[in-house]
Coordinates of C-alpha atoms in Angstrom, one line a residue:
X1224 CA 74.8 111.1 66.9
X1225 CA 76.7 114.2 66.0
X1226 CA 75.7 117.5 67.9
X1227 CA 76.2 120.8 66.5
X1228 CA 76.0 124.1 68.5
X1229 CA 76.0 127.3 66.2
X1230 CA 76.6 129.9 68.4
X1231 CA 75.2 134.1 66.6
X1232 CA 75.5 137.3 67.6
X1233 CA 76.3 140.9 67.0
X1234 CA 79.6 141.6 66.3
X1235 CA 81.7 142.0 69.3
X1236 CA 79.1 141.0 71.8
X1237 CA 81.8 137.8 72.8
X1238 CA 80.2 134.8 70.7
X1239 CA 83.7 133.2 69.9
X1240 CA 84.9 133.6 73.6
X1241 CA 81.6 131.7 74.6
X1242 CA 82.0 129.1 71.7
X1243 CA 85.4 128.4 72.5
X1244 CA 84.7 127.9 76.1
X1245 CA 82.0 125.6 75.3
X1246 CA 84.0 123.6 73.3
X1247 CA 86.9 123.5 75.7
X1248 CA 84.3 122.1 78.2
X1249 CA 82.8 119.6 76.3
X1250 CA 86.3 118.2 75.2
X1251 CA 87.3 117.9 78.7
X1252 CA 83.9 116.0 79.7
X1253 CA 85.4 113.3 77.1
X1254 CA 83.4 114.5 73.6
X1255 CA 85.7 114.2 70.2
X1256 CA 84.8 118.3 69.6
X1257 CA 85.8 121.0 67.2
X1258 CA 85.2 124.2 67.0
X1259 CA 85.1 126.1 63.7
X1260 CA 85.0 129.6 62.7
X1261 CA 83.2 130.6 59.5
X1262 CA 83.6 134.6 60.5
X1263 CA 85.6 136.0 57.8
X1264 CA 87.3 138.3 60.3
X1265 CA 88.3 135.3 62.3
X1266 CA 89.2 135.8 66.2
X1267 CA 89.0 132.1 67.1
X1268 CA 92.9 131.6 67.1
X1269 CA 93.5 134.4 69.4
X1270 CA 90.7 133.2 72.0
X1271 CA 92.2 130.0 72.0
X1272 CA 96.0 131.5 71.9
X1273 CA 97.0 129.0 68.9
X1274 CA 97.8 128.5 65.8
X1275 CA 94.6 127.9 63.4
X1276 CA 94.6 127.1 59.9
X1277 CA 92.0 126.7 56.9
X1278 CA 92.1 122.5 57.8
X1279 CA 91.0 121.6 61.7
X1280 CA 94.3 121.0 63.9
X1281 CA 94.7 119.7 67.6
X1282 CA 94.4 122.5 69.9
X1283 CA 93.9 120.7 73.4
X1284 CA 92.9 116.8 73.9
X1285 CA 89.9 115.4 72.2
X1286 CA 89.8 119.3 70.6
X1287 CA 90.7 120.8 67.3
X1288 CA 89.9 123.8 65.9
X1289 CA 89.8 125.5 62.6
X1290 CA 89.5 129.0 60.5
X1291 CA 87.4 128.5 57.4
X1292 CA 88.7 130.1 54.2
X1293 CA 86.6 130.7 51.6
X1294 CA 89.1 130.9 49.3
X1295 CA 91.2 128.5 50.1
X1296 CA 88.2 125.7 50.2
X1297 CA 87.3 126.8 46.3
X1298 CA 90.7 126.1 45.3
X1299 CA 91.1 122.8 47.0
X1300 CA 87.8 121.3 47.0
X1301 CA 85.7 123.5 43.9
X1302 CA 88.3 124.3 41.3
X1303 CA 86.3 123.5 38.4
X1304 CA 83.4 125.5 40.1
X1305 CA 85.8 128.6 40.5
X1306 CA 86.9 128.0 37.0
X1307 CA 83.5 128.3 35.6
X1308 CA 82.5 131.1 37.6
X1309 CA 85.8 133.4 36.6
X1310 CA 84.7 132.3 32.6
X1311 CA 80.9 133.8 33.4
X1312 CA 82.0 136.5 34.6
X1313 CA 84.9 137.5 32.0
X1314 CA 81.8 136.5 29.4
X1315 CA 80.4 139.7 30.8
X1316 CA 82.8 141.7 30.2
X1317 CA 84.4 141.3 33.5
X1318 CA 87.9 142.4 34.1
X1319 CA 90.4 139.4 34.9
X1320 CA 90.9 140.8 38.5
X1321 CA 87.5 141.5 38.9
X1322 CA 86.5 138.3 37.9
X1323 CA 88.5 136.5 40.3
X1324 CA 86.8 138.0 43.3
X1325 CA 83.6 136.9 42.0
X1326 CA 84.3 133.9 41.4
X1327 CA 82.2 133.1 44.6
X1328 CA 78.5 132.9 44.4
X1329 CA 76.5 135.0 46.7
X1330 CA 76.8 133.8 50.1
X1331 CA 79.5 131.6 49.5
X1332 CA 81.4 132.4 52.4
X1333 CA 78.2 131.0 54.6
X1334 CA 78.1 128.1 51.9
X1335 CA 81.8 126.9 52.6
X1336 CA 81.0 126.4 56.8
X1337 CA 77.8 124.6 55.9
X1338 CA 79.7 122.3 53.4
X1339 CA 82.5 121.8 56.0
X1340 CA 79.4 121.4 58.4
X1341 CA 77.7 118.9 56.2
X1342 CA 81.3 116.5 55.5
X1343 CA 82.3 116.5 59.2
X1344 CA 78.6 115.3 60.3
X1345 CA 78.7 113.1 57.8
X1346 CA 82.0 111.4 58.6
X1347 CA 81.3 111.5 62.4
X1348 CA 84.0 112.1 63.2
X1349 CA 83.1 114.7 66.2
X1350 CA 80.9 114.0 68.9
X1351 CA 79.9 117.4 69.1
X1352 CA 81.0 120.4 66.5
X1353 CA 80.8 124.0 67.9
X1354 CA 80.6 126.7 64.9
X1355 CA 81.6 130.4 66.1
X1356 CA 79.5 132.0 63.4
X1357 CA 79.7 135.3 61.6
X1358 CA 78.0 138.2 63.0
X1359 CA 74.1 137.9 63.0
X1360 CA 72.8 139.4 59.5
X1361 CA 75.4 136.8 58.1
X1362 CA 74.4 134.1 60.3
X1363 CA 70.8 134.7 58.5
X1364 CA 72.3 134.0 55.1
X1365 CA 72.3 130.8 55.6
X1366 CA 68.4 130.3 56.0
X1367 CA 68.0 131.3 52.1
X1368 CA 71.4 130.3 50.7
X1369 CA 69.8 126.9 48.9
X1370 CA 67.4 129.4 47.1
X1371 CA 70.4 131.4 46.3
X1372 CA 72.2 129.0 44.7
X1373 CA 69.0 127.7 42.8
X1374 CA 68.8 131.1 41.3
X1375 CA 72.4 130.8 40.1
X1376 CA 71.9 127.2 38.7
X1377 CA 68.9 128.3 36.5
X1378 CA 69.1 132.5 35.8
X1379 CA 72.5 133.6 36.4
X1380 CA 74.2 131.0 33.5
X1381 CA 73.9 131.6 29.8
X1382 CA 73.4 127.4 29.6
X1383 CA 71.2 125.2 31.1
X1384 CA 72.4 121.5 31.7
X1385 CA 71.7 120.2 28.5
X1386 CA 73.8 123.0 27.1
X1387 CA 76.4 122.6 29.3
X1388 CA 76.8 118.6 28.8
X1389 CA 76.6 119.4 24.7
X1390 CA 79.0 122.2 24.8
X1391 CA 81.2 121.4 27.8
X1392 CA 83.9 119.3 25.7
X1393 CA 84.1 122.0 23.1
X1394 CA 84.6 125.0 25.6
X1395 CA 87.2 122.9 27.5
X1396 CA 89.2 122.7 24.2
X1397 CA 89.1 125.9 23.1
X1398 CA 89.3 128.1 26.8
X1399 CA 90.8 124.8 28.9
X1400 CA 87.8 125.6 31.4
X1401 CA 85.7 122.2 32.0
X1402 CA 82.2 123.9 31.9
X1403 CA 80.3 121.0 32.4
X1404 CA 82.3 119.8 35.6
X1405 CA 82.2 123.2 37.1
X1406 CA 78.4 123.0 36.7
X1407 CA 77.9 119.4 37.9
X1408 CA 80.1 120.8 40.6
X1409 CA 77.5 123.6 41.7
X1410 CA 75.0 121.0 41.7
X1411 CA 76.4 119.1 44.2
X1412 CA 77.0 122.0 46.1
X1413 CA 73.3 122.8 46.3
X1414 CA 72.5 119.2 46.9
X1415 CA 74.4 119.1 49.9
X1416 CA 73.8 122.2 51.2
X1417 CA 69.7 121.5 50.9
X1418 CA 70.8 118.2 53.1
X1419 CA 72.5 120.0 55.9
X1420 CA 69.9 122.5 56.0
X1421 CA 67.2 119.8 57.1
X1422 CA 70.0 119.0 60.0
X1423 CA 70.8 122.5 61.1
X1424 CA 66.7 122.6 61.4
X1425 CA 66.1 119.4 63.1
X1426 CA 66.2 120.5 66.7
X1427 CA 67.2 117.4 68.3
X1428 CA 71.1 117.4 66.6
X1429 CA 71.2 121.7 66.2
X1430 CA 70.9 124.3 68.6
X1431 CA 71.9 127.5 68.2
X1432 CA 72.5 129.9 71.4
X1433 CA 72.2 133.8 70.9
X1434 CA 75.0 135.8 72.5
X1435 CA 74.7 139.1 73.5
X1436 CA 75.3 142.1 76.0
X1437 CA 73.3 143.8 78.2
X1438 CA 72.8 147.0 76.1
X1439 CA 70.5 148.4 73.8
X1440 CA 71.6 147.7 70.5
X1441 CA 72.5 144.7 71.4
X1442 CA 69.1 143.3 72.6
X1443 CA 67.5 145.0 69.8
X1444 CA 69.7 142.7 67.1
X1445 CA 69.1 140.0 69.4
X1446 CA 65.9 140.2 69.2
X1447 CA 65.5 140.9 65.1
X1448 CA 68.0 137.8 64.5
X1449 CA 65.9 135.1 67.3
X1450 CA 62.3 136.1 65.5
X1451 CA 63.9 135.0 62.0
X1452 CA 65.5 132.0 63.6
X1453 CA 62.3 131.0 65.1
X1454 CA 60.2 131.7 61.7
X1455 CA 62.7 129.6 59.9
X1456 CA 62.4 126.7 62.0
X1457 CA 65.5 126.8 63.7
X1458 CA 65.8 125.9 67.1
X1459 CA 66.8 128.1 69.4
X1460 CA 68.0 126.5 73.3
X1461 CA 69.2 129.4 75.0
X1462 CA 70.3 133.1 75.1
X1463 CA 73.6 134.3 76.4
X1464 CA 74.1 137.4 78.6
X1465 CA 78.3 138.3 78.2
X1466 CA 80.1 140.4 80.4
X1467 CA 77.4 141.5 83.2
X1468 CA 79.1 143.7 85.2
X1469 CA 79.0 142.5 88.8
X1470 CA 77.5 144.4 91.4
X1471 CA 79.7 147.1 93.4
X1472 CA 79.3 149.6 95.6
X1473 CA 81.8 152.1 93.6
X1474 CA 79.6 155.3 93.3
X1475 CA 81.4 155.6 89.5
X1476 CA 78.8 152.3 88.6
X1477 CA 76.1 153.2 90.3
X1478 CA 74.2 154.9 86.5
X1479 CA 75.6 151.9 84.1
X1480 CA 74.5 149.3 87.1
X1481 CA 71.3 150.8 87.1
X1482 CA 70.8 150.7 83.7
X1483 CA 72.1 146.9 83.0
X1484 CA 69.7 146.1 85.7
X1485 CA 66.4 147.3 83.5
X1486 CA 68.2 145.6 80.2
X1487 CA 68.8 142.2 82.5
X1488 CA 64.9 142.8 83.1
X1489 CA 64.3 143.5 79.4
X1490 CA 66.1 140.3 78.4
X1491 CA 64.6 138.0 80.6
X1492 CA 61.0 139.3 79.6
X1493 CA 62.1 139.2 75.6
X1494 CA 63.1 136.0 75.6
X1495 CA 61.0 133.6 77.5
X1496 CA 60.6 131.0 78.3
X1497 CA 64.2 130.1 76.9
X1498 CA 67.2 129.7 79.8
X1499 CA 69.3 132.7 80.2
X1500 CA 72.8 131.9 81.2
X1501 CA 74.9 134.9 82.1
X1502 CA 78.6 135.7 81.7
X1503 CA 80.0 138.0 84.6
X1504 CA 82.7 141.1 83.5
X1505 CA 86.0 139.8 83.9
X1506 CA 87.5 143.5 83.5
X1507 CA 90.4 142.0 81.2
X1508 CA 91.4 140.4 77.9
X1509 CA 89.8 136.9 77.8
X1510 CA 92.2 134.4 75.7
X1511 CA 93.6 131.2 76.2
X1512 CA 93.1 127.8 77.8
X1513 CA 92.9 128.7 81.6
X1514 CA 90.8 131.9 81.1
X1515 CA 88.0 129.9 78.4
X1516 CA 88.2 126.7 81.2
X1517 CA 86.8 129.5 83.6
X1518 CA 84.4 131.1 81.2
X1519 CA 82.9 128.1 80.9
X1520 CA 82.6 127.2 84.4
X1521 CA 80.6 130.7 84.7
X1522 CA 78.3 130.0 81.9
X1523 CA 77.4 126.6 82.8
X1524 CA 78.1 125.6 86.0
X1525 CA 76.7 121.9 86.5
X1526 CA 74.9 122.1 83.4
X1527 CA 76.1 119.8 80.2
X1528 CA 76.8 121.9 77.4
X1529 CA 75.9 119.8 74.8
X1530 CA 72.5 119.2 76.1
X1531 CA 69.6 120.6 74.9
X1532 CA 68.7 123.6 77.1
X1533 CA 65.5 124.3 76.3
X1534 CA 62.7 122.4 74.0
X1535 CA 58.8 123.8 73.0
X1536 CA 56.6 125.8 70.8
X1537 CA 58.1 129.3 69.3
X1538 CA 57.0 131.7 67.4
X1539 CA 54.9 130.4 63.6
X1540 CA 53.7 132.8 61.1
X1541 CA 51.2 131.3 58.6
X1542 CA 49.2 133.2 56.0
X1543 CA 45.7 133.2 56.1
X1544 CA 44.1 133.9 52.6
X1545 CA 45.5 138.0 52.2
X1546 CA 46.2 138.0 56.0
X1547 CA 48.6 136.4 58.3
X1548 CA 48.1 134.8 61.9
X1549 CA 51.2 134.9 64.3
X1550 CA 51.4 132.7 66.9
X1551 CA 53.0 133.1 69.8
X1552 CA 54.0 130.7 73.2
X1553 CA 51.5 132.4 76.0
X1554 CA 51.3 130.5 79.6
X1555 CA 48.5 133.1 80.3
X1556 CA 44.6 133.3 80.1
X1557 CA 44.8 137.2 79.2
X1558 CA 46.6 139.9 78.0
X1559 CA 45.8 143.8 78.5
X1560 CA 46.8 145.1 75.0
X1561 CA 48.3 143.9 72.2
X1562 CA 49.9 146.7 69.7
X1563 CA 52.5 146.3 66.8
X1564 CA 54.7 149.5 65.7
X1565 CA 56.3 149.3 62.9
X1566 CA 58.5 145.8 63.2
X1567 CA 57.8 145.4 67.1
X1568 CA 55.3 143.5 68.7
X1569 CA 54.2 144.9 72.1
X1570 CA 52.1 142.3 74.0
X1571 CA 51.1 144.0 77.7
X1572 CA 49.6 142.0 80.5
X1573 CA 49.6 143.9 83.4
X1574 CA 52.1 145.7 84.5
X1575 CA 54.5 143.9 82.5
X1576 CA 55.7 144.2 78.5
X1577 CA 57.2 141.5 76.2
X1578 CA 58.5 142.9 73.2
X1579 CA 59.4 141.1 70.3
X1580 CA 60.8 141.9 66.9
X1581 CA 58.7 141.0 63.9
X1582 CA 59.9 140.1 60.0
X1583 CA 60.1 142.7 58.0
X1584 CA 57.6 142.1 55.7
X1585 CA 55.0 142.4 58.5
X1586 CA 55.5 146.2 58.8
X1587 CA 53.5 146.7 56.2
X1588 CA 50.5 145.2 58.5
X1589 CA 48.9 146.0 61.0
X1590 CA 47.7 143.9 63.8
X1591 CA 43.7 143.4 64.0
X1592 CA 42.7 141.3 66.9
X1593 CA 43.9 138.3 69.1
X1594 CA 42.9 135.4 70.6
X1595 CA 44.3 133.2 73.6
X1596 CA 44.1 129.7 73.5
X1597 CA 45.9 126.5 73.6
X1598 CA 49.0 127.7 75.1
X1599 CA 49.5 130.6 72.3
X1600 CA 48.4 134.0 71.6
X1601 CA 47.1 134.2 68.1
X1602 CA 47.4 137.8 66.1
X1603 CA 45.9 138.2 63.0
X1604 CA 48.1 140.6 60.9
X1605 CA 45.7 142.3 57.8
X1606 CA 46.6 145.1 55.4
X1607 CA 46.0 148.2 56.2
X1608 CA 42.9 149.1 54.3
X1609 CA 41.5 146.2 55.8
X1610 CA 42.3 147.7 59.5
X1611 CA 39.7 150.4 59.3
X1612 CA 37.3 148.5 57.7
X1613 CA 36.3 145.9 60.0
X1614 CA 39.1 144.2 62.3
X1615 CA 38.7 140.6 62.1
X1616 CA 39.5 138.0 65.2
X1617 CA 41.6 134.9 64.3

């Protein structure tokens, strides 16, 4: 069976170093791997110090690599698809230039890794495929990209299939554009991408590993992009600290030390119960063969990369009539408080906090009552003319 890692994060926190490395190491342990970069500002040929191109090449043994191009995928593998997309869009009164940039659908860019995703799984012809992905709030297209792409097959076009089958031969004579190809096309397209959805959410072939730094922004994206990973399904092994600085007795360090230290605490309370491997500072430019070998060996010591790190309940949202219940993982018996502010979640036992970022949507209701049971903490989320009325226990 075919592993995939998918490795998300905020831009510049490192993720490419760390998928690189990861890759590197499982090619060396003997796995067929390759490591692919759907991040339109692509940094995966400098970490690795080769050569990349838009089609996988051989970077190291049993490893090749490749740089997704949006562009250069449409034209090879969708041309009738492009082709009906430009004619839309000059239909609208679109200038010819104009039209060629969008002739991509929304998303696209996402869409063309997951269809590269979805033929090299297919073909098995990797062992294990490690995608560096775009930063975080693109990594999250890809949970509602099939819905996307519905909306294009049955709004966005002036025909519907029939129409296109009826008129298709016709347009092709008079504009040379096959219509009804470039439409059969885009159905394909969201076929396929509805099937590797249902593998990038079954947890025993996907895992996707969250990098990030020990700073504030950083956590706070973090955190945002692991709650709508977990609400989608998707299963989440492990979280990735990169570039802890290690302890020194320089008096210059002794604030930012300080301060990683309480983030290091943050992190470790935010995340749990997942595995947090860390990533010490190497106080230089990280790129080629020799430096990723010895990134790995810091991020995973004796542990197999492609393993699954960490398997068990997450987070679930469900509504309940106008309401909605959260349910949380909770090892405990009791909890002190339980308070939500805008989109955070602040659970309290003790003397200790876990905070978690909520979906958006919830911000808009309040939390009224819990309950503790089962190995979960249950919050019932109501609106909030319901709050004052009479707060309601799951």
């Amino acid at each position: 069976m075919t592993r995939i890692l998918l490795f998300t994060g905020k831009g510049g926190v490192g993720k490419t170093t760390c998928a690189a490395a990861t890759a590197l190491r499982a090619a060396a342990s003997g796995l067929r791997t390759l490591v692919c970069s759907s991040d339109p500002a692509h940094s995966l040929a400098d970490a690795l110090d080769r050569e990349l191109g838009p089609e996988p090449v051989s970077v190291a043994e049993r490893l090749d690599a490749q740089e997704i191009d949006l562009y250069w995928s449409m034209q090879h593998y969708w041309a009738n698809l492009r082709d009906l997309l430009r004619l839309v869009a000059r239909w609208q009164g679109v200038p010819e230039i104009a039209a060629e940039e969008l002739a991509a659908l929304p998303g696209m860019g996402e869409g063309s890794a997951l269809l590269w995703l979805d033929r090299f799984y297919h073909e098995r012809r990797y062992d294990l495929i490690v995608v560096d992905s775009a930063p975080t709030g693109e990594t999250l297209t890809f949970l509602t990209l099939p819905q996307a792409t519905e909306w294009w097959l049955t709004r966005a076009f002036p025909f519907q299939r029939l129409a296109m089958q009826t008129v298709g031969y016709a347009v092709r004579k008079a504009t040379g554009v096959p219509l009804d190809r470039g439409y059969a096309e885009l159905r394909t397209l969201f076929e396929r991408l509805q099937v590797i959805h249902k593998v990038l959410a079954d947890p025993d072939v996907t895992s996707i590993r969250v990098v990030l730094n020990p700073e504030r922004m950083v956590i706070r994206e973090a955190r945002r992009a692991w709650t709508y990973l977990q609400v989608y399904g998707y299963g989440v092994d492990a979280v990735i600290v990169n570039r802890v600085v290690p302890a020194t007795d320089d008096p210059a360090w002794s604030a930012y030390l300080e301060a990683q230290a309480g983030y290091l605490e943050e992190i470790a309370g935010t995340f749990a119960p997942l595995p947090i491997l860390t990533v010490p500072h190497r106080r230089r430019e990280v790129f080629g063969m020799g430096e990723l070998a010895r990134i790995a060996d810091d991020l995973y010591g004796g542990i197999d990369p492609c393993a699954v790190l960490y398997r068990g309940p997450t987070l679930r949202i469900e509504p309940d009539g106008d309401d909605y219940l959260l349910h949380l993982p909770f090892p405990g018996d009791r909890v002190t408080s339980v308070t939500a502010a805008g989109d955070r979640l602040v659970v309290t036992v003790g003397g200790q906090r876990r905070t978690m970022a909520l979906p958006s949507y919830l911000s808009y209701y309040r939390a009224a009552g819990h309950v503790i049971g089962g190995g979960r903490l249950t919050v019932r989320f109501v609106r909030p003319a319901e709050t004052a009325a009479s707060p309601r226990q799951p």
